[in-house]
PDB file of C-alpha atoms in Angstrom:
ATOM      1  CA  MET X   1     -41.638 -86.680 -47.910  1.00 80.00           C
ATOM      2  CA  ALA X   2     -38.484 -85.701 -46.056  1.00 92.00           C
ATOM      3  CA  LYS X   3     -38.695 -84.764 -42.330  1.00 97.00           C
ATOM      4  CA  LYS X   4     -37.863 -81.065 -41.590  1.00 98.00           C
ATOM      5  CA  VAL X   5     -35.816 -79.714 -38.698  1.00 98.00           C
ATOM      6  CA  LEU X   6     -35.609 -76.027 -37.699  1.00 98.00           C
ATOM      7  CA  ILE X   7     -32.271 -75.058 -36.297  1.00 98.00           C
ATOM      8  CA  ILE X   8     -32.602 -71.938 -34.090  1.00 98.00           C
ATOM      9  CA  GLU X   9     -28.958 -70.978 -33.493  1.00 97.00           C
ATOM     10  CA  ASP X  10     -27.120 -67.655 -33.644  1.00 96.00           C
ATOM     11  CA  ASP X  11     -23.609 -69.208 -34.285  1.00 95.00           C
ATOM     12  CA  GLU X  12     -23.651 -69.542 -38.146  1.00 95.00           C
ATOM     13  CA  GLN X  13     -21.027 -72.225 -38.187  1.00 96.00           C
ATOM     14  CA  ILE X  14     -22.793 -74.440 -35.739  1.00 95.00           C
ATOM     15  CA  SER X  15     -26.060 -73.936 -37.772  1.00 96.00           C
ATOM     16  CA  ARG X  16     -24.337 -74.789 -41.016  1.00 97.00           C
ATOM     17  CA  VAL X  17     -22.622 -77.927 -39.610  1.00 96.00           C
ATOM     18  CA  TYR X  18     -25.909 -79.323 -38.280  1.00 97.00           C
ATOM     19  CA  GLY X  19     -27.801 -78.299 -41.598  1.00 97.00           C
ATOM     20  CA  ILE X  20     -25.149 -80.303 -43.560  1.00 97.00           C
ATOM     21  CA  LYS X  21     -25.246 -83.345 -41.296  1.00 97.00           C
ATOM     22  CA  LEU X  22     -29.101 -83.445 -41.390  1.00 97.00           C
ATOM     23  CA  LYS X  23     -29.124 -83.158 -45.154  1.00 97.00           C
ATOM     24  CA  LEU X  24     -26.719 -86.144 -45.241  1.00 96.00           C
ATOM     25  CA  GLU X  25     -29.342 -88.085 -43.416  1.00 96.00           C
ATOM     26  CA  GLY X  26     -32.091 -87.030 -45.835  1.00 96.00           C
ATOM     27  CA  ILE X  27     -33.603 -84.472 -43.464  1.00 97.00           C
ATOM     28  CA  ASP X  28     -34.457 -81.035 -44.572  1.00 97.00           C
ATOM     29  CA  ALA X  29     -32.939 -78.290 -42.473  1.00 97.00           C
ATOM     30  CA  VAL X  30     -33.935 -74.624 -42.189  1.00 98.00           C
ATOM     31  CA  SER X  31     -32.427 -72.143 -39.847  1.00 97.00           C
ATOM     32  CA  ALA X  32     -33.033 -69.057 -37.866  1.00 98.00           C
ATOM     33  CA  ALA X  33     -30.463 -66.825 -36.263  1.00 97.00           C
ATOM     34  CA  ASP X  34     -32.664 -65.374 -33.403  1.00 97.00           C
ATOM     35  CA  GLY X  35     -35.684 -66.320 -31.206  1.00 97.00           C
ATOM     36  CA  GLU X  36     -38.162 -64.086 -32.902  1.00 97.00           C
ATOM     37  CA  GLU X  37     -37.349 -65.312 -36.443  1.00 97.00           C
ATOM     38  CA  GLY X  38     -37.307 -68.852 -35.089  1.00 98.00           C
ATOM     39  CA  PHE X  39     -40.768 -68.665 -33.609  1.00 98.00           C
ATOM     40  CA  LYS X  40     -42.101 -67.235 -36.861  1.00 97.00           C
ATOM     41  CA  LYS X  41     -40.434 -70.107 -38.802  1.00 98.00           C
ATOM     42  CA  ILE X  42     -41.922 -72.633 -36.339  1.00 98.00           C
ATOM     43  CA  SER X  43     -45.362 -71.305 -37.407  1.00 95.00           C
ATOM     44  CA  SER X  44     -44.558 -70.896 -41.157  1.00 97.00           C
ATOM     45  CA  GLU X  45     -42.272 -73.791 -41.866  1.00 96.00           C
ATOM     46  CA  LYS X  46     -44.104 -76.402 -39.761  1.00 97.00           C
ATOM     47  CA  PRO X  47     -40.952 -78.341 -38.733  1.00 98.00           C
ATOM     48  CA  ASP X  48     -41.138 -82.019 -37.502  1.00 98.00           C
ATOM     49  CA  LEU X  49     -38.561 -81.017 -34.817  1.00 98.00           C
ATOM     50  CA  VAL X  50     -36.765 -77.807 -33.463  1.00 98.00           C
ATOM     51  CA  LEU X  51     -33.160 -77.753 -32.321  1.00 98.00           C
ATOM     52  CA  LEU X  52     -32.999 -74.692 -30.137  1.00 98.00           C
ATOM     53  CA  ASP X  53     -30.154 -72.769 -28.590  1.00 97.00           C
ATOM     54  CA  LEU X  54     -31.045 -70.724 -25.480  1.00 96.00           C
ATOM     55  CA  MET X  55     -28.676 -67.802 -25.813  1.00 95.00           C
ATOM     56  CA  LEU X  56     -29.892 -65.839 -28.804  1.00 96.00           C
ATOM     57  CA  PRO X  57     -30.185 -62.309 -29.827  1.00 93.00           C
ATOM     58  CA  GLN X  58     -33.484 -60.452 -29.616  1.00 90.00           C
ATOM     59  CA  LYS X  59     -35.614 -63.082 -27.917  1.00 96.00           C
ATOM     60  CA  ASP X  60     -33.865 -66.055 -26.194  1.00 96.00           C
ATOM     61  CA  GLY X  61     -34.629 -69.773 -26.338  1.00 97.00           C
ATOM     62  CA  PHE X  62     -36.675 -69.634 -23.140  1.00 97.00           C
ATOM     63  CA  TRP X  63     -39.008 -67.076 -24.888  1.00 98.00           C
ATOM     64  CA  VAL X  64     -39.364 -69.380 -27.841  1.00 98.00           C
ATOM     65  CA  LEU X  65     -40.349 -72.295 -25.520  1.00 98.00           C
ATOM     66  CA  GLU X  66     -42.901 -70.086 -23.806  1.00 97.00           C
ATOM     67  CA  GLU X  67     -44.364 -68.817 -27.091  1.00 97.00           C
ATOM     68  CA  VAL X  68     -44.672 -72.250 -28.520  1.00 97.00           C
ATOM     69  CA  LYS X  69     -46.395 -73.451 -25.407  1.00 96.00           C
ATOM     70  CA  LYS X  70     -48.759 -70.477 -25.476  1.00 96.00           C
ATOM     71  CA  SER X  71     -49.600 -70.925 -29.170  1.00 96.00           C
ATOM     72  CA  GLY X  72     -50.460 -74.611 -28.610  1.00 95.00           C
ATOM     73  CA  ILE X  73     -48.199 -75.699 -31.434  1.00 96.00           C
ATOM     74  CA  LYS X  74     -47.125 -79.246 -30.964  1.00 95.00           C
ATOM     75  CA  VAL X  75     -43.487 -79.879 -32.048  1.00 97.00           C
ATOM     76  CA  PRO X  76     -40.692 -81.580 -30.193  1.00 98.00           C
ATOM     77  CA  ILE X  77     -38.018 -79.160 -29.179  1.00 98.00           C
ATOM     78  CA  PHE X  78     -34.404 -80.306 -28.303  1.00 98.00           C
ATOM     79  CA  VAL X  79     -32.536 -77.625 -26.496  1.00 97.00           C
ATOM     80  CA  LEU X  80     -28.775 -77.548 -27.550  1.00 96.00           C
ATOM     81  CA  SER X  81     -27.044 -75.049 -25.266  1.00 94.00           C
ATOM     82  CA  ASN X  82     -23.833 -74.093 -23.495  1.00 92.00           C
ATOM     83  CA  LEU X  83     -25.946 -73.428 -20.383  1.00 89.00           C
ATOM     84  CA  GLY X  84     -25.065 -76.319 -18.129  1.00 86.00           C
ATOM     85  CA  GLN X  85     -26.724 -75.207 -14.940  1.00 92.00           C
ATOM     86  CA  GLU X  86     -29.426 -77.515 -13.444  1.00 94.00           C
ATOM     87  CA  GLN X  87     -31.838 -74.664 -13.097  1.00 96.00           C
ATOM     88  CA  ASP X  88     -31.534 -73.822 -16.912  1.00 95.00           C
ATOM     89  CA  ARG X  89     -32.216 -77.432 -17.759  1.00 95.00           C
ATOM     90  CA  GLU X  90     -35.204 -77.618 -15.457  1.00 96.00           C
ATOM     91  CA  ARG X  91     -36.600 -74.263 -16.605  1.00 96.00           C
ATOM     92  CA  ALA X  92     -36.249 -75.421 -20.354  1.00 97.00           C
ATOM     93  CA  LEU X  93     -37.798 -78.894 -19.683  1.00 97.00           C
ATOM     94  CA  SER X  94     -40.773 -77.390 -17.637  1.00 96.00           C
ATOM     95  CA  ALA X  95     -41.285 -74.810 -20.445  1.00 96.00           C
ATOM     96  CA  GLY X  96     -41.781 -77.727 -22.876  1.00 96.00           C
ATOM     97  CA  ALA X  97     -38.434 -78.882 -24.212  1.00 97.00           C
ATOM     98  CA  LYS X  98     -38.421 -82.557 -24.959  1.00 97.00           C
ATOM     99  CA  ASP X  99     -34.608 -82.922 -24.400  1.00 97.00           C
ATOM    100  CA  TYR X 100     -31.834 -80.805 -23.146  1.00 97.00           C
ATOM    101  CA  LEU X 101     -28.389 -81.314 -24.633  1.00 96.00           C
ATOM    102  CA  ILE X 102     -25.194 -79.546 -23.633  1.00 95.00           C
ATOM    103  CA  LYS X 103     -23.066 -78.516 -26.636  1.00 94.00           C
ATOM    104  CA  ALA X 104     -19.719 -79.327 -24.960  1.00 91.00           C
ATOM    105  CA  ASP X 105     -20.916 -82.781 -23.722  1.00 94.00           C
ATOM    106  CA  THR X 106     -22.798 -83.974 -26.789  1.00 94.00           C
ATOM    107  CA  SER X 107     -21.299 -84.835 -30.158  1.00 95.00           C
ATOM    108  CA  ILE X 108     -22.802 -83.878 -33.405  1.00 94.00           C
ATOM    109  CA  LYS X 109     -23.491 -87.546 -34.158  1.00 96.00           C
ATOM    110  CA  GLU X 110     -25.209 -88.033 -30.822  1.00 96.00           C
ATOM    111  CA  VAL X 111     -27.506 -85.048 -31.563  1.00 96.00           C
ATOM    112  CA  ILE X 112     -28.295 -86.295 -35.030  1.00 96.00           C
ATOM    113  CA  ASP X 113     -28.978 -89.837 -33.735  1.00 96.00           C
ATOM    114  CA  LYS X 114     -31.397 -88.430 -31.095  1.00 97.00           C
ATOM    115  CA  ILE X 115     -33.143 -86.395 -33.813  1.00 97.00           C
ATOM    116  CA  LYS X 116     -33.418 -89.462 -35.998  1.00 97.00           C
ATOM    117  CA  LYS X 117     -34.769 -91.605 -33.152  1.00 97.00           C
ATOM    118  CA  GLU X 118     -37.382 -88.869 -32.377  1.00 96.00           C
ATOM    119  CA  LEU X 119     -38.463 -88.661 -36.010  1.00 97.00           C
ATOM    120  CA  ALA X 120     -38.435 -92.411 -36.312  1.00 94.00           C
ATOM    121  CA  ILE X 121     -35.914 -92.398 -39.240  1.00 88.00           C
TER     122      ILE X 121
END
């Protein structure tokens, strides 16, 4: 059975590109455009990994991390954000993020490779 990644990202183009790249690797991709929808999909879709932006409409990525932690759901979450400040990185990692990637510094291939490594593909 194919692994599933949930992409929580409000930039439709970024979300689409990652979805296409993941599908090319044989990984199912589902997406959510805001934190609230994303958290609901973590519960309903049971993804193997979450790719999470921090700057989101309604509820932000930090909220999603906190809700996942409170709910006890065990899923690796890779933050993919434009927030490059050390305090943002530390806050996300202490809230439960497994990895913290900065969009401008990380190629799509690097992100996909990290996902594949985490999912043992």
